[in-house]
Amino acid sequence: MQEPEITEDLITAHGFTPEEYQEVIRILNREPTFTELGIFSAMWNEHCSYKSSKKWLKTLPTSGPQVICGPGENAGVVDIGDGQAVVFKMESHNHPSYIEPYQGAATGMGGILRDIFTMGARPVAAMNALSFGEPEHPRTKRLVSGVVEGIGGYGNAFGVPTTGGEVRLHRSYNGNCLVNAFAAGIVDTDRIFYSAASGVGMPVVYLGAKTGRDGVGGATMASAEFDGNSEDKRPTVQVGDPFTEKRLLEACLELMATDAVISIQDMGAAGLTCSAVEMGDKGGLGVRLDLDVVPQREEAMTAYEMMLSESQERMLMVLKPEFEAEAKAIFEKWDLDFAIVGETIEEDRFLVIHQGETKADLPLSRLSSSAPEYDRPWIETPPPAPLADVPEIDPIDGLKALVGSPNYARKHWVWEQYDSQVTANTVRTPGRGPGIVRDRKTGKMLAFTSDVTPRYVKAHPFEGGKQAVAEAYRNLTAAGARPLAATDNLNFGNPERPQIMGQFVGVIKGIAEACTALDMPIVSGNVSFYNETDGQPILPTPTIGAVGLVRPEETLVPGEVQDGDWALLIGETAGWLGQSALLAEAFGREEGEAPTVDLAAERAHGEFLREHSTLIHAATDLSDGGLALAAFELADAAGLGVTLDTDEVGALFGEDQARYLIACGFDQAEAIMAGASQAGIPVSQVGRFGGNQVSLGGASAPLAELSELYRSAFADVLSLHDG
């Protein structure tokens, strides 16, 4: 088939600026072929090259005594003792999920799971952070239903427990939902696999499912804004098969148990192109591919299509030649394709041969490590106007506004579609703080959370970035887990706009400061730019996924309030209502400054809670909705009423940071308050749990009435009961 002529329209369609295309010509000293144009486009787009974010990502703290592998590999690796490590990462699948919700979300799950087992780890947990538009928007119900079904359909069939996550709705996501997928696995520290190729003349092996035309151009699509023609991009969404992925997992781990694997790389964004180039570049080698032997499930596929296909459930491996027969037998046993499609070469070349013709002959290093890197212009986000007076509101009415909104209502409609118990290692299921799984071999427990408050980030990117890290730290701490490290999923609008780039820069600075202060290095992550439609950006949404550890000799906070428990508040309350959930849900206002985050207080208060975890029945951090919502959530989970001693709106609904609500017996409360006095930690008694009423100062309502609203509002508001 004759390749099309390279025209200005074709160059633009591949996402090149005029300057970038001229750089391609300068590198090659000639015009590229059509296949070469596609390869450059795939490797130089925002999704693969991080060309707008690299400069700032380099400023994040990524190391520490616990870090075995930081950013740059398929996932981050953190030591958890006993010769074991936790491998984890968070990735976005935003654009595909908006176009085709089920497959977009399903293949997002598939991709993040492959990132984990590519490193040699068996996945033990998944989470997701989802952002959708307003409930009344005509697409929202379809997107919520399709995305949740896709996550559940893939994760349940694959056999990984979905242990937690978050769901938000806001008008800024009307034209661009966010689907951020997290996965974690456990690996022995002497069996970690990396992607850097080594050795000249080593066979490059294609593993897994066959290549089709699904997903061609997917990475380029993910590096552009949406517009009125976004539906036309449906063919760039991949199609996933979780049962094939499960077989791929088992086959890879079986082969990894031998000494056969030199390096391995998931075929994710840009498929065969990105995996081959990254393996070669990290190893300082070239790669030659023969596309005639690539397993294909469609007729007459071109070199361009094979190189850019994002068909799922595929791996690329550099194999020790003497293990070829053994490796092939393993993959054939699991009914998966195994094909030697090329070899490593000494020269810095990426050679692609198809039907006897050279379709691409490129300097490999220029495709990856030498891709463009921009220092985009940026302007600092101006401070918002001061918060005007907040009207008086009955505290119970304020609480009803929160628990009756889809943002703060119970999300069991979502998580009940996920299998949170598969493998039988789940200790704490969704809806009760961080997800927690136990490693049977050692008795250690791992805790997982994902957090961000986009309203804060928009108002003050620096403080909002700090707060996302601090809230993740608090969520883990409230369960008694010691925070280890984090992964970031940074979702923003168009970085070519200085205002958006300013948000990104502010967030990075905030995340860096918080991660340093809280000893939570960023070990992996993802940047998703161009999340806007017709020039309307999403709220800046830098999701922080974090992992914590509870050793066998340490205490997991039980998480169950008991009748008669005292309610103690760790931290100080000034009644911060700027950008608060109460303001947004009760009054429809997003105003004022974001709360400030005192990182020294965050650390001190968190360490104090963990030191006293044996005295605590249940704990939760205070974030959106403040003390009132936190107390209600603990009460609802226990089926007990709660009485708080104040009816002051700021004290009940203020979102001051570095605070926890804990429930414990009288004797334990006395011991905690005595210890706090000695340590200089602010702790106060704010109420009691028991009875069947929720009382906020002088206002009260039956727990049953509030719980019914809380448990039905999400599905009711979105009309999800009818499917």
XYZ file of C-alpha atoms in Angstrom:
723
model
C 0.000 0.000 0.000
C 1.397 3.372 -1.011
C 1.987 5.718 1.892
C 0.272 9.120 1.773
C 2.141 12.268 0.849
C 3.373 14.375 3.766
C 1.327 17.575 3.632
C 0.866 20.495 6.013
C -2.559 19.164 6.978
C -1.098 15.734 7.742
C 1.687 17.270 9.817
C -0.835 19.326 11.808
C -3.080 16.282 12.271
C -0.130 14.516 13.916
C 0.193 17.273 16.517
C 3.426 18.885 15.285
C 4.143 22.570 15.555
C 5.949 23.991 12.505
C 9.103 24.280 14.590
C 8.917 20.670 15.735
C 8.481 19.415 12.198
C 11.475 21.448 11.047
C 13.480 19.827 13.857
C 12.475 16.400 12.519
C 13.777 17.382 9.086
C 16.995 18.715 10.631
C 17.549 15.455 12.556
C 16.956 13.293 9.475
C 18.379 15.702 6.896
C 15.332 14.744 4.797
C 11.550 14.515 4.881
C 10.232 11.655 7.041
C 8.242 8.780 5.619
C 4.618 8.453 6.690
C 5.535 5.759 9.223
C 8.406 7.865 10.543
C 6.053 10.825 10.891
C 3.754 8.653 13.004
C 6.642 7.418 15.140
C 7.938 10.926 15.804
C 4.394 12.095 16.535
C 3.844 9.296 19.043
C 7.139 9.815 20.844
C 7.109 13.614 20.838
C 3.511 14.201 21.854
C 2.739 15.459 25.338
C 1.421 12.110 26.561
C 4.689 10.253 25.921
C 7.393 12.932 26.060
C 6.206 15.132 28.951
C 7.678 17.995 26.959
C 5.791 20.712 28.868
C 6.215 19.210 32.322
C 9.702 17.627 32.431
C 11.367 20.827 33.592
C 9.130 20.997 36.661
C 8.815 17.291 37.396
C 12.577 17.207 37.914
C 12.113 19.432 40.987
C 9.991 16.883 42.871
C 11.576 14.869 45.710
C 11.890 11.323 44.377
C 14.389 9.596 46.649
C 14.687 8.375 50.200
C 16.027 5.399 52.118
C 12.808 3.504 51.379
C 12.884 4.151 47.602
C 14.246 1.349 45.418
C 13.104 2.818 42.093
C 11.722 6.289 41.469
C 10.153 7.869 38.365
C 11.242 6.716 34.924
C 10.252 3.070 35.067
C 6.830 1.504 34.575
C 6.075 2.052 38.273
C 7.740 3.152 41.483
C 9.212 0.624 43.917
C 9.423 1.129 47.694
C 11.021 -1.161 50.284
C 8.615 -2.572 52.897
C 11.100 -4.816 54.703
C 11.572 -8.585 54.855
C 13.042 -8.594 51.344
C 9.792 -7.231 49.893
C 8.764 -4.097 48.057
C 5.502 -2.444 47.055
C 5.246 -1.410 43.395
C 2.662 1.246 42.526
C 1.599 3.931 40.077
C -1.343 6.062 39.015
C -2.217 6.790 35.368
C -4.937 8.705 33.553
C -7.276 7.456 30.853
C -9.318 10.623 30.573
C -9.840 11.293 26.875
C -10.649 7.680 25.911
C -13.117 7.387 28.779
C -15.032 10.470 27.696
C -15.352 9.155 24.141
C -16.107 5.516 25.024
C -16.700 5.233 28.792
C -16.698 1.461 29.222
C -13.645 0.612 27.115
C -11.794 3.783 28.093
C -12.064 2.970 31.782
C -11.524 -0.775 31.292
C -8.320 -0.312 29.311
C -7.157 2.275 31.839
C -7.403 -0.496 34.428
C -5.613 -2.924 32.124
C -2.790 -0.495 31.461
C -2.102 0.314 35.092
C -2.138 -3.376 36.040
C 0.439 -4.130 33.334
C 2.638 -1.339 34.686
C 2.719 -3.255 37.971
C 3.349 -6.805 36.797
C 5.849 -5.617 34.189
C 8.064 -4.897 37.202
C 7.663 -8.495 38.415
C 5.011 -7.714 41.053
C 1.704 -9.489 41.516
C -1.057 -6.834 41.773
C -2.738 -6.782 45.193
C -4.956 -3.693 45.046
C -6.482 -1.086 42.749
C -8.112 2.302 43.276
C -9.602 4.933 41.029
C -10.219 8.678 41.245
C -13.110 9.783 39.037
C -14.306 13.284 38.125
C -17.521 13.877 36.186
C -19.676 16.833 35.169
C -22.837 18.165 36.780
C -25.574 15.618 37.472
C -27.956 17.421 35.126
C -25.534 17.464 32.198
C -26.848 15.124 29.465
C -23.645 13.034 29.336
C -22.960 12.645 33.050
C -25.189 9.664 33.799
C -23.870 7.743 30.779
C -20.282 8.530 31.708
C -20.690 7.551 35.369
C -22.457 4.309 34.471
C -20.048 3.375 31.681
C -16.854 4.203 33.546
C -17.879 2.371 36.723
C -19.011 -0.626 34.695
C -15.732 -0.627 32.751
C -13.582 -0.491 35.882
C -15.619 -3.239 37.536
C -15.830 -5.388 34.423
C -12.063 -5.402 33.907
C -10.832 -5.428 37.503
C -13.317 -8.053 38.708
C -12.554 -10.426 35.834
C -8.792 -9.933 36.200
C -9.048 -10.670 39.904
C -7.654 -7.631 41.714
C -9.545 -6.030 44.619
C -10.605 -2.420 44.147
C -10.061 -1.121 47.660
C -10.862 2.589 47.465
C -10.903 5.811 45.515
C -12.962 8.954 45.125
C -15.747 10.351 42.943
C -16.549 14.013 42.391
C -18.969 15.954 40.206
C -18.430 19.521 39.010
C -19.453 21.533 35.987
C -15.835 21.982 34.879
C -15.743 18.268 33.951
C -18.879 18.466 31.756
C -16.835 18.146 28.574
C -13.873 16.184 29.893
C -14.223 13.549 32.621
C -11.186 12.281 34.529
C -10.476 8.594 35.040
C -7.342 8.144 37.148
C -6.430 4.508 37.811
C -4.091 3.287 40.565
C -2.654 -0.171 41.121
C -0.142 -1.677 43.524
C 1.628 -4.997 43.801
C 4.140 -6.804 45.978
C 7.468 -8.142 44.729
C 10.588 -9.675 46.248
C 13.368 -7.122 46.105
C 15.686 -9.537 44.309
C 13.073 -10.213 41.571
C 12.362 -6.679 40.305
C 12.417 -6.298 36.507
C 13.337 -3.161 34.597
C 12.893 -1.955 31.035
C 16.437 -1.065 29.948
C 17.664 -3.364 27.192
C 21.202 -4.731 27.400
C 23.423 -6.784 25.134
C 23.812 -6.531 21.360
C 22.026 -9.061 19.174
C 19.542 -10.036 21.870
C 16.106 -11.141 20.632
C 13.239 -8.664 21.007
C 10.115 -10.690 21.742
C 6.471 -9.774 21.304
C 4.180 -11.306 23.944
C 0.453 -11.452 24.606
C -2.511 -10.620 22.412
C -2.501 -9.938 18.674
C -2.198 -6.461 17.180
C -5.256 -4.799 15.672
C -6.231 -1.344 14.526
C -7.796 -0.301 17.834
C -6.118 2.607 19.537
C -4.132 3.838 16.514
C -3.289 7.445 17.349
C -4.494 7.185 20.937
C -1.493 8.899 22.504
C -1.729 11.769 20.037
C -5.440 12.149 20.808
C -4.618 12.321 24.520
C -2.305 15.264 23.799
C -4.978 17.556 22.350
C -8.039 19.418 23.530
C -11.543 18.214 22.801
C -13.881 20.086 20.506
C -17.232 19.526 18.839
C -15.803 16.693 16.743
C -14.568 14.589 19.633
C -16.946 11.754 18.811
C -14.946 11.256 15.599
C -12.050 10.062 17.778
C -13.901 6.917 18.877
C -11.654 4.657 16.709
C -8.641 5.760 18.786
C -10.061 4.085 21.908
C -8.633 0.638 22.648
C -10.603 -2.508 23.433
C -9.569 -4.608 26.419
C -9.883 -8.267 27.443
C -9.260 -8.887 31.162
C -9.089 -12.673 30.761
C -6.218 -12.323 28.284
C -4.531 -9.927 30.719
C -4.865 -12.451 33.543
C -3.158 -15.087 31.389
C -0.490 -12.558 30.445
C 0.164 -11.859 34.127
C 0.594 -15.531 34.952
C 2.772 -16.211 31.915
C 5.031 -13.227 32.628
C 5.464 -14.121 36.301
C 6.175 -17.737 35.393
C 8.849 -16.694 32.909
C 10.269 -14.147 35.360
C 10.812 -16.969 37.852
C 13.461 -18.290 35.442
C 16.608 -16.380 34.496
C 15.379 -15.658 30.977
C 14.323 -12.005 31.042
C 16.815 -9.237 30.315
C 14.222 -6.449 30.219
C 10.499 -6.060 29.773
C 8.167 -3.211 28.862
C 4.401 -2.894 28.693
C 2.973 -1.853 25.313
C 0.908 1.087 26.499
C 0.620 4.495 24.869
C 1.975 4.392 21.299
C 2.232 0.616 21.566
C 5.111 -1.087 19.801
C 6.799 2.232 19.043
C 7.052 3.510 22.589
C 7.954 0.172 24.174
C 10.756 -0.580 21.697
C 12.170 2.946 21.758
C 12.142 3.251 25.542
C 13.813 -0.135 26.040
C 16.524 0.718 23.542
C 17.077 4.257 24.770
C 17.370 3.288 28.442
C 19.952 0.674 27.498
C 21.870 2.910 25.091
C 21.098 0.536 22.206
C 19.338 0.526 18.872
C 16.467 -1.764 17.867
C 15.573 -3.445 14.600
C 11.990 -4.664 14.128
C 10.574 -6.956 11.455
C 6.843 -6.277 11.274
C 6.142 -9.275 9.043
C 6.246 -11.519 12.124
C 4.141 -9.306 14.435
C 1.012 -11.305 15.387
C -1.941 -9.564 13.734
C -5.689 -10.045 14.036
C -6.648 -7.883 11.070
C -5.903 -8.133 7.379
C -3.424 -5.997 5.455
C -2.190 -3.913 8.375
C 0.347 -1.266 7.392
C 3.618 -0.516 9.143
C 2.111 2.747 10.386
C -0.854 0.940 11.928
C 1.254 -1.740 13.587
C 3.706 0.746 15.030
C 0.982 3.001 16.483
C -1.657 0.452 17.450
C -2.573 0.523 21.138
C -4.150 -2.915 21.195
C -4.204 -4.131 24.763
C -2.646 -6.999 26.706
C 0.751 -6.878 24.952
C 4.344 -6.829 26.211
C 7.756 -6.425 24.642
C 10.698 -8.301 26.133
C 14.409 -8.643 25.555
C 15.183 -12.303 26.140
C 18.332 -14.323 26.721
C 18.602 -16.386 23.490
C 19.223 -19.697 25.224
C 15.786 -19.464 26.896
C 13.798 -19.031 23.685
C 12.279 -22.523 23.644
C 11.392 -22.444 27.347
C 9.829 -18.984 27.062
C 7.825 -19.897 23.983
C 6.490 -23.010 25.685
C 5.284 -20.968 28.665
C 3.380 -18.485 26.527
C 1.906 -21.164 24.305
C 0.729 -23.002 27.436
C -1.141 -19.845 28.442
C -2.564 -19.546 24.890
C -0.703 -16.303 24.170
C 1.306 -15.164 21.190
C 5.086 -15.361 21.355
C 7.087 -13.978 18.431
C 10.668 -12.817 17.986
C 10.082 -9.559 16.143
C 13.557 -8.056 16.169
C 16.869 -7.659 17.920
C 18.963 -5.130 19.768
C 21.707 -3.477 17.707
C 24.787 -1.493 18.624
C 24.029 1.553 16.462
C 21.761 4.358 17.649
C 19.091 3.377 15.115
C 15.443 2.443 15.118
C 14.937 0.283 12.051
C 11.465 -0.869 11.041
C 11.201 -3.378 8.197
C 7.923 -4.431 6.566
C 7.509 -6.641 3.506
C 11.142 -6.208 2.587
C 11.023 -2.397 2.756
C 12.584 -0.094 5.321
C 9.616 1.861 6.642
C 11.597 3.751 9.274
C 15.282 4.405 9.848
C 15.656 6.855 12.691
C 18.205 7.817 15.346
C 16.571 6.078 18.311
C 17.850 8.377 21.054
C 16.342 11.416 19.358
C 12.916 9.860 19.707
C 12.978 9.495 23.478
C 15.590 11.101 25.699
C 16.220 13.876 23.156
C 12.545 14.688 22.574
C 11.578 18.384 22.803
C 11.500 19.955 26.239
C 9.721 23.265 26.752
C 9.903 25.955 29.379
C 6.361 27.169 28.859
C 5.530 30.746 29.843
C 3.528 30.856 33.056
C 1.880 33.393 35.272
C 1.197 32.995 38.943
C -2.433 32.446 39.880
C -3.763 35.695 41.389
C -5.276 35.427 44.876
C -9.064 35.163 44.936
C -11.217 37.897 46.403
C -11.684 37.665 50.162
C -14.605 35.559 51.297
C -17.767 37.593 51.790
C -19.957 36.923 54.789
C -21.390 33.418 54.949
C -25.144 33.455 55.696
C -26.440 31.892 58.872
C -27.558 28.295 58.435
C -29.054 25.751 60.780
C -26.297 23.179 61.408
C -28.552 20.238 60.539
C -29.567 21.942 57.281
C -25.884 22.439 56.534
C -25.187 18.759 57.177
C -28.131 17.750 54.988
C -26.777 19.913 52.175
C -23.554 17.916 52.347
C -24.815 14.365 52.808
C -27.560 14.948 50.233
C -25.131 16.093 47.535
C -23.593 13.536 45.138
C -20.123 14.789 46.087
C -20.394 13.880 49.765
C -23.105 11.224 49.782
C -22.070 7.623 50.372
C -20.734 6.086 47.132
C -21.735 2.473 47.698
C -23.526 2.481 44.313
C -20.031 2.781 42.827
C -17.925 0.493 44.976
C -20.482 -2.288 45.225
C -19.904 -2.863 41.493
C -16.251 -3.560 42.236
C -14.990 -6.772 43.791
C -13.144 -5.522 46.849
C -12.659 -8.964 48.428
C -11.150 -11.057 45.617
C -7.951 -12.884 46.776
C -9.344 -12.634 50.355
C -6.567 -10.313 51.551
C -8.662 -7.156 51.919
C -8.726 -5.918 55.508
C -10.725 -2.725 54.995
C -13.211 -2.261 52.181
C -14.206 0.979 50.382
C -16.073 3.625 52.337
C -14.113 3.261 55.566
C -11.028 5.380 54.983
C -8.018 4.023 53.108
C -8.183 0.623 51.463
C -6.069 -1.940 53.300
C -4.748 -5.329 52.209
C -2.710 -7.881 54.151
C 0.322 -9.787 52.895
C -0.242 -13.329 54.120
C 3.422 -14.254 54.030
C 4.576 -11.635 56.528
C 1.418 -10.254 58.150
C 2.244 -6.720 57.011
C -0.629 -4.521 55.885
C -0.540 -1.930 53.106
C -2.902 1.053 53.077
C -3.868 2.995 49.936
C -5.560 6.359 49.416
C -6.081 8.978 46.702
C -6.823 12.619 47.457
C -7.147 16.130 46.054
C -9.510 19.083 46.531
C -9.645 20.820 43.129
C -11.417 23.922 44.497
C -8.425 24.577 46.722
C -6.026 24.071 43.838
C -7.810 26.554 41.608
C -7.902 29.171 44.361
C -4.272 28.689 45.395
C -2.275 26.077 43.439
C 0.633 26.054 45.892
C -1.515 25.488 48.986
C -3.795 23.139 47.044
C -0.821 21.004 46.013
C 0.390 20.898 49.611
C -3.074 20.032 50.858
C -3.490 17.066 48.472
C -0.317 15.507 49.871
C -1.237 16.386 53.459
C -4.712 14.857 53.137
C -3.256 11.651 51.725
C -0.815 11.601 54.665
C -3.704 12.073 57.112
C -5.889 9.404 55.526
C -3.162 6.802 55.883
C -2.265 7.967 59.373
C -5.892 7.802 60.556
C -5.777 4.050 59.951
C -2.542 3.716 61.901
C -0.402 3.323 58.767
C 2.980 4.976 58.352
C 3.011 6.857 55.019
C 5.778 5.591 52.721
C 5.615 7.359 49.369
C 3.273 8.768 46.746
C 2.397 8.745 43.063
C 0.881 11.766 41.339
C -1.680 12.031 38.548
C -1.578 15.667 37.458
C -4.668 16.639 35.438
C -4.740 20.133 33.928
C -5.949 22.098 30.925
C -3.871 23.398 28.007
C -0.251 24.090 29.100
C 0.207 26.498 26.202
C -1.939 28.940 28.163
C 0.211 30.750 30.772
C -2.620 30.691 33.327
C -2.861 26.891 33.153
C 0.903 26.480 33.218
C 0.958 28.758 36.251
C -1.446 26.415 38.026
C 0.816 23.485 37.210
C 3.964 25.230 38.447
C 2.291 26.284 41.688
C 1.020 22.766 42.326
C 4.430 21.191 41.693
C 6.020 23.589 44.175
C 3.372 22.766 46.766
C 3.625 19.010 46.260
C 7.417 19.177 46.472
C 7.354 21.094 49.751
C 4.779 18.775 51.323
C 6.432 15.549 50.160
C 9.750 16.723 51.560
C 8.280 17.764 54.908
C 6.258 14.558 55.295
C 8.883 12.113 53.938
C 6.574 10.993 51.134
C 8.691 11.056 47.948
C 7.001 10.881 44.550
C 8.121 7.580 43.026
C 5.928 7.442 39.926
C 3.181 9.363 38.220
C 1.528 10.797 35.172
C 0.777 14.201 33.678
C -2.439 14.692 31.726
C -2.645 18.053 29.962
C -5.205 19.376 27.473
C -8.169 18.417 29.646
C -10.488 21.039 28.250
C -13.241 21.339 25.704
C -13.830 24.348 23.475
C -11.391 26.335 25.590
C -13.048 25.495 28.937
C -10.537 23.769 31.250
C -11.263 21.369 34.070
C -10.553 22.399 37.626
C -6.846 21.677 38.154
C -6.906 18.176 39.636
C -3.514 16.886 40.830
C -4.561 13.573 42.362
C -2.153 12.166 44.939
C -2.127 8.393 45.402
C -0.249 7.317 48.518
C 0.809 4.082 50.193
C 1.304 3.405 53.899
C 2.554 0.440 55.907
C 1.392 -1.246 59.108
C 4.001 -3.722 60.328
C 2.895 -6.865 62.191
C 4.070 -5.417 65.489
C 2.164 -2.158 64.874
C -1.537 -1.477 65.454
C -4.145 -0.911 62.790
C -6.805 1.484 64.105
C -9.914 -0.748 64.204
C -12.185 1.792 62.533
C -15.314 0.924 64.559
C -16.879 3.492 66.895
C -18.332 1.996 70.080
C -21.387 3.144 71.999
C -20.397 5.781 74.553
C -17.087 6.669 72.884
C -15.719 10.136 73.430
C -15.061 12.305 70.370
C -11.646 13.980 70.523
C -10.334 16.505 68.039
C -6.606 16.667 67.302
C -5.612 20.057 65.897
C -6.779 23.636 66.075
C -9.944 25.082 64.547
C -10.211 28.656 63.338
C -13.344 28.035 61.271
C -11.896 28.285 57.748
C -14.827 28.449 55.308
C -13.085 29.736 52.170
C -13.542 27.239 49.291
C -15.344 24.941 51.721
C -17.743 22.132 50.918
C -20.474 23.875 52.932
C -20.078 27.021 50.867
C -20.240 25.038 47.606
C -23.104 22.675 48.443
C -25.348 24.819 50.655
C -24.875 28.160 48.886
C -23.502 27.338 45.440
C -20.445 29.511 46.072
C -16.777 28.748 45.353
C -15.162 31.754 46.918
C -12.385 32.838 49.179
C -8.882 31.587 49.752
C -7.938 27.937 50.190
C -6.974 26.887 53.718
C -3.301 27.126 54.586
C -1.378 23.952 55.360
C 1.062 23.917 58.283
C 3.291 20.973 57.358
C 5.072 20.909 60.718
C 1.699 20.571 62.437
C 0.636 17.895 59.933
C 3.653 15.812 60.787
C 3.496 16.344 64.536
C -0.226 15.583 64.754
C 0.097 12.522 62.536
C 2.976 11.089 64.549
C 1.060 11.699 67.776
C -1.954 9.767 66.473
C 0.153 6.811 65.351
C 1.951 6.726 68.708
C -1.430 6.422 70.454
C -3.151 4.125 67.936
C -3.616 1.345 70.510
C -5.963 3.635 72.475
C -8.225 4.514 69.538
C -11.379 2.736 68.344
C -11.786 4.814 65.142
C -10.214 7.842 63.530
C -10.710 9.969 60.460
C -8.995 13.022 59.106
C -10.933 16.276 58.827
C -11.107 17.648 55.306
C -14.141 18.558 53.154
C -17.132 19.221 55.391
C -15.040 19.669 58.510
C -15.943 18.277 61.918
C -19.661 17.860 61.235
C -19.275 15.644 58.180
C -16.423 13.630 59.727
C -18.430 12.943 62.880
C -21.524 11.998 60.895
C -19.563 9.570 58.699
C -18.144 7.781 61.749
C -21.587 7.697 63.336
C -23.290 6.389 60.210
C -20.720 3.606 59.798
C -21.318 2.494 63.386
C -25.108 2.919 63.347
C -24.816 5.214 66.372
C -25.825 8.788 66.971
C -23.370 11.546 67.779
C -23.538 14.725 69.834
C -21.160 17.593 69.116
C -20.962 20.320 71.723
C -21.058 23.322 69.389
C -23.510 24.785 66.914
C -21.064 27.379 65.575
C -20.916 27.039 61.784
C -17.184 27.678 61.481
C -16.339 25.154 64.179
C -18.612 22.527 62.621
C -17.926 23.022 58.919
C -14.592 24.854 58.802
C -11.873 23.072 56.844
C -8.770 23.958 58.845
C -6.024 21.446 58.127
C -3.867 19.121 60.264
C -6.902 17.801 62.159
C -8.245 14.365 63.097
C -11.405 13.203 64.830
C -10.879 10.154 67.023
C -13.295 7.961 68.969
C -12.184 6.180 72.136
C -13.291 5.151 75.614
C -13.204 7.472 78.625
C -9.989 6.097 80.126
C -8.257 6.162 76.749
C -9.438 9.735 76.182
C -7.858 10.797 79.459
C -4.581 9.098 78.504
C -4.563 10.701 75.057
C -5.266 14.174 76.439
C -2.548 13.779 79.058
C -0.079 12.689 76.389
C -1.102 15.592 74.188
C -0.554 18.055 77.001
C 2.953 16.698 77.530
C 3.752 16.753 73.795
C 2.262 20.179 73.137
C -0.337 18.779 70.732
C -3.741 20.523 70.713
C -6.429 17.954 71.617
C -9.939 18.785 72.803
C -13.047 16.805 73.689
C -15.819 17.832 71.269
C -18.644 15.358 71.885
C -19.836 11.792 72.400
C -21.075 8.897 70.267
C -24.273 7.046 71.184
C -28.029 7.096 70.944
C -29.936 7.534 67.705
C -29.769 11.281 67.135
C -27.255 13.527 65.396
C -27.041 16.642 67.558
C -25.008 19.676 66.565
C -25.240 22.019 69.485
C -28.958 22.660 69.966
C -29.998 21.328 66.542
C -30.695 17.643 66.020
C -32.179 15.084 63.625
C -32.639 11.324 63.719
C -29.597 9.399 62.531
C -31.884 7.151 60.461
C -33.241 10.144 58.519
C -29.787 11.533 57.739
C -28.393 8.082 56.915
C -31.219 7.413 54.455
C -30.420 10.685 52.658
C -26.689 9.957 52.794
C -27.040 6.458 51.369
C -29.501 7.270 48.596
C -28.488 10.703 47.315
C -25.771 9.690 44.849
C -27.916 7.236 42.901
C -31.043 9.402 43.282
C -29.472 12.619 42.019
C -27.955 10.838 39.022
C -31.050 8.677 38.375
C -28.911 5.546 38.444
C -31.515 3.160 39.831
C -32.862 2.370 36.359
C -29.463 1.221 35.083
